Every structure is written in C-alpha cells, then in structure tokens.
Amino acid sequence: MKDICKDCGKCCIETEMLLSSKDIARIKKNNPKHLKIANFVRKTEEGFNQLKNVKGYCVFFDRAAKMCTIYDERPQGCRFYPLIYDSDKKLCVLDHECPRPKLFYPNKKYHVKTCKKIVRFLEKQVLFTKL
Ligand code: SF4
Ligand code: SF4
C-alpha cells in the first residue's frame, strides 16, 4: 500500500468492494495458478462480484504487515477509494471510514474528475445500467 496507508488497512476490513470482470482477470493473471476465482470472489445477493473476506479481512490483506498483497493489480474500486459512489444520494462521497481522505483527494477538482471515472466504471464494467 501507499505510504499514506501505513499502519492502517481499515478499508480492507469487511470489504464490500465490487469487482469488474477486468479486475478479476487481472488479479487471476498476475497471481499463482493455484489461485482460483472462487478463492477471492463472492457473489452478492444481487449477483454482483465482490471481494471475499476471510476472518473479517479482505482475502488479499496481510494482517501482520498491514498491507495489500496485490497492490499493483488491486481492484479498480480500491484505486478510487476513499472516494466511493453513494447510490442513495447519487453522488460521490469520501468514505468516513478512511482516516486520511484529504491526502488522496486534496481538492474538489480531483474529486469531481475521479467521480466521473467512478460512475463510468460502475455503469460500464460493474452494474451495466445508468446510475
Ligand atoms: S482506510 Fe484510507 S488510509 Fe487506511 S488503508 Fe484504506 S485508503 Fe489507506
Ligand atoms: S484488494 Fe488490497 S486494497 Fe483492496 S481491499 Fe483487498 S487488501 Fe485492501
């Protein structure tokens, strides 16, 4: 994880991160053959793909080192984080769970630009509907 994330990993606890098929293919390709899709993907009740947790942590989180073990090929949603799409409010918000949001999104311009990417990503690669 980035230095900003040092000694944190809060977003990797009980993660509900959605995965696109590209995320799944990238992670599968860059990991040992024995890593099966079923090892890191679970289906939500709505039928979306989500990162799996093991004992309350994302399956890719190293608890001892407090770091992501697939940082270079981590899911797109983890790259956007802590900016997330609030489907009730229909806008992007900084997740209050992250203690350092301003270090990732220091200004409104970057926030707005990334939000457009998130909406496009969700519409085209995850949800396939207009948000
Ligand atoms: S919660 Fe924020 S600071 Fe902590 S690991 Fe996640 S992105 Fe980094
Ligand atoms: S893939 Fe990495 S950054 Fe994303 S939730 Fe899992 S451990 Fe955290």
Short mmCIF file of C-alpha atoms and ligand atoms in Angstrom, two decimals:
data_model
loop_
_atom_site.label_atom_id
_atom_site.label_comp_id
_atom_site.label_asym_id
_atom_site.label_seq_id
_atom_site.Cartn_x
_atom_site.Cartn_y
_atom_site.Cartn_z
CA MET A 1 0.00 0.00 0.00
CA LYS A 2 1.00 3.60 -0.40
CA ASP A 3 2.89 5.15 2.48
CA ILE A 4 -0.25 7.13 3.27
CA CYS A 5 -1.86 3.84 4.22
CA LYS A 6 0.95 2.77 6.54
CA ASP A 7 -0.36 1.08 9.69
CA CYS A 8 -3.95 1.41 8.62
CA GLY A 9 -5.79 -1.05 6.35
CA LYS A 10 -9.22 -0.02 7.65
CA CYS A 11 -10.68 -0.24 4.16
CA CYS A 12 -9.54 -3.85 3.91
CA ILE A 13 -11.64 -4.94 6.91
CA GLU A 14 -15.01 -6.49 5.98
CA THR A 15 -14.57 -5.11 2.49
CA GLU A 16 -17.58 -4.90 0.20
CA MET A 17 -15.55 -3.84 -2.80
CA LEU A 18 -17.23 -4.65 -6.09
CA LEU A 19 -15.15 -6.25 -8.83
CA SER A 20 -15.36 -5.88 -12.57
CA SER A 21 -14.57 -8.77 -14.88
CA LYS A 22 -11.37 -6.89 -15.81
CA ASP A 23 -10.38 -6.76 -12.13
CA ILE A 24 -10.95 -10.49 -11.80
CA ALA A 25 -8.99 -11.31 -14.96
CA ARG A 26 -6.08 -9.03 -13.95
CA ILE A 27 -5.82 -10.49 -10.45
CA LYS A 28 -6.08 -14.04 -11.78
CA LYS A 29 -3.40 -13.44 -14.42
CA ASN A 30 -0.91 -11.89 -12.01
CA ASN A 31 -1.16 -14.46 -9.27
CA PRO A 32 -0.05 -18.07 -8.98
CA LYS A 33 -2.08 -20.58 -10.99
CA HIS A 34 -3.44 -22.21 -7.86
CA LEU A 35 -5.38 -19.02 -7.02
CA LYS A 36 -8.87 -19.83 -8.21
CA ILE A 37 -11.52 -17.17 -8.85
CA ALA A 38 -13.63 -18.75 -6.10
CA ASN A 39 -10.76 -18.04 -3.67
CA PHE A 40 -11.22 -14.26 -3.92
CA VAL A 41 -14.65 -13.59 -5.44
CA ARG A 42 -18.06 -13.90 -3.85
CA LYS A 43 -21.44 -13.17 -5.40
CA THR A 44 -23.72 -10.64 -3.76
CA GLU A 45 -27.43 -11.36 -3.45
CA GLU A 46 -27.93 -9.04 -6.44
CA GLY A 47 -25.48 -11.09 -8.49
CA PHE A 48 -22.51 -8.70 -8.47
CA ASN A 49 -18.95 -9.84 -7.90
CA GLN A 50 -17.35 -8.72 -4.65
CA LEU A 51 -14.00 -9.28 -2.95
CA LYS A 52 -14.09 -12.14 -0.48
CA ASN A 53 -13.24 -11.71 3.20
CA VAL A 54 -11.52 -14.28 5.38
CA LYS A 55 -11.88 -13.90 9.14
CA GLY A 56 -13.14 -10.36 8.63
CA TYR A 57 -10.39 -9.15 6.31
CA CYS A 58 -10.06 -8.95 2.55
CA VAL A 59 -8.52 -12.19 1.36
CA PHE A 60 -5.57 -10.19 -0.03
CA PHE A 61 -4.80 -8.27 3.16
CA ASP A 62 -1.67 -9.25 5.06
CA ARG A 63 -2.68 -8.62 8.68
CA ALA A 64 0.82 -8.86 10.11
CA ALA A 65 2.35 -6.40 7.66
CA LYS A 66 -0.89 -4.39 7.37
CA MET A 67 -0.60 -4.24 3.63
CA CYS A 68 -2.28 -5.27 0.41
CA THR A 69 -0.55 -8.27 -1.12
CA ILE A 70 -1.79 -7.46 -4.65
CA TYR A 71 -1.23 -3.71 -4.57
CA ASP A 72 -0.11 -3.39 -8.22
CA GLU A 73 -3.11 -5.29 -9.53
CA ARG A 74 -5.62 -4.33 -6.86
CA PRO A 75 -9.25 -3.78 -7.96
CA GLN A 76 -10.21 -0.52 -9.61
CA GLY A 77 -12.51 0.32 -6.70
CA CYS A 78 -9.58 0.09 -4.28
CA ARG A 79 -7.71 2.56 -6.52
CA PHE A 80 -10.59 5.06 -6.38
CA TYR A 81 -11.00 4.63 -2.63
CA PRO A 82 -11.65 6.54 -0.34
CA LEU A 83 -13.88 8.18 -2.94
CA ILE A 84 -16.97 5.98 -3.29
CA TYR A 85 -20.35 6.26 -5.00
CA ASP A 86 -23.30 6.67 -2.65
CA SER A 87 -26.19 5.14 -4.59
CA ASP A 88 -28.83 6.61 -2.25
CA LYS A 89 -27.54 10.17 -2.58
CA LYS A 90 -26.47 9.55 -6.18
CA LEU A 91 -23.14 11.25 -5.73
CA CYS A 92 -19.55 10.51 -4.81
CA VAL A 93 -18.51 10.93 -1.20
CA LEU A 94 -15.31 10.44 0.74
CA ASP A 95 -15.80 7.37 2.91
CA HIS A 96 -15.80 8.40 6.56
CA GLU A 97 -14.07 5.11 7.46
CA CYS A 98 -10.82 6.37 5.93
CA PRO A 99 -8.85 8.50 8.40
CA ARG A 100 -6.83 10.30 5.70
CA PRO A 101 -9.20 11.14 2.84
CA LYS A 102 -7.71 14.56 2.10
CA LEU A 103 -4.33 13.02 1.40
CA PHE A 104 -5.88 11.15 -1.52
CA TYR A 105 -8.33 13.83 -2.63
CA PRO A 106 -6.82 17.18 -1.67
CA ASN A 107 -9.10 19.31 -3.84
CA LYS A 108 -12.59 19.45 -5.31
CA LYS A 109 -11.37 19.39 -8.91
CA TYR A 110 -9.70 16.00 -8.50
CA HIS A 111 -12.71 14.72 -6.55
CA VAL A 112 -15.09 15.70 -9.39
CA LYS A 113 -12.82 14.30 -12.10
CA THR A 114 -12.44 10.96 -10.32
CA CYS A 115 -16.17 10.80 -9.57
CA LYS A 116 -16.88 10.85 -13.31
CA LYS A 117 -14.48 7.93 -13.73
CA ILE A 118 -16.18 6.03 -10.91
CA VAL A 119 -19.63 6.49 -12.43
CA ARG A 120 -18.35 5.39 -15.85
CA PHE A 121 -16.60 2.41 -14.29
CA LEU A 122 -19.70 1.30 -12.40
CA GLU A 123 -22.02 1.79 -15.38
CA LYS A 124 -19.83 0.10 -17.97
CA GLN A 125 -17.95 -2.55 -16.05
CA VAL A 126 -19.87 -3.43 -12.91
CA LEU A 127 -23.55 -2.58 -12.92
CA PHE A 128 -24.27 -2.20 -16.67
CA THR A 129 -27.09 0.28 -16.01
CA LYS A 130 -27.43 4.04 -15.84
CA LEU A 131 -26.81 5.20 -12.29
S1 SF4 B 1 -8.65 3.48 5.14
FE1 SF4 B 1 -7.62 5.11 3.95
S2 SF4 B 1 -5.62 5.38 4.91
FE2 SF4 B 1 -6.47 3.43 5.65
S3 SF4 B 1 -5.62 1.89 4.25
FE3 SF4 B 1 -7.60 2.50 3.41
S4 SF4 B 1 -7.17 4.16 1.96
FE4 SF4 B 1 -5.34 3.90 3.27
S1 SF4 B 2 -7.50 -5.73 -2.65
FE1 SF4 B 2 -5.93 -4.85 -1.36
S2 SF4 B 2 -6.53 -2.67 -1.12
FE2 SF4 B 2 -8.31 -3.79 -1.87
S3 SF4 B 2 -9.48 -4.36 -0.02
FE3 SF4 B 2 -8.11 -6.07 -0.54
S4 SF4 B 2 -6.25 -5.79 0.64
FE4 SF4 B 2 -7.39 -3.85 0.63
#
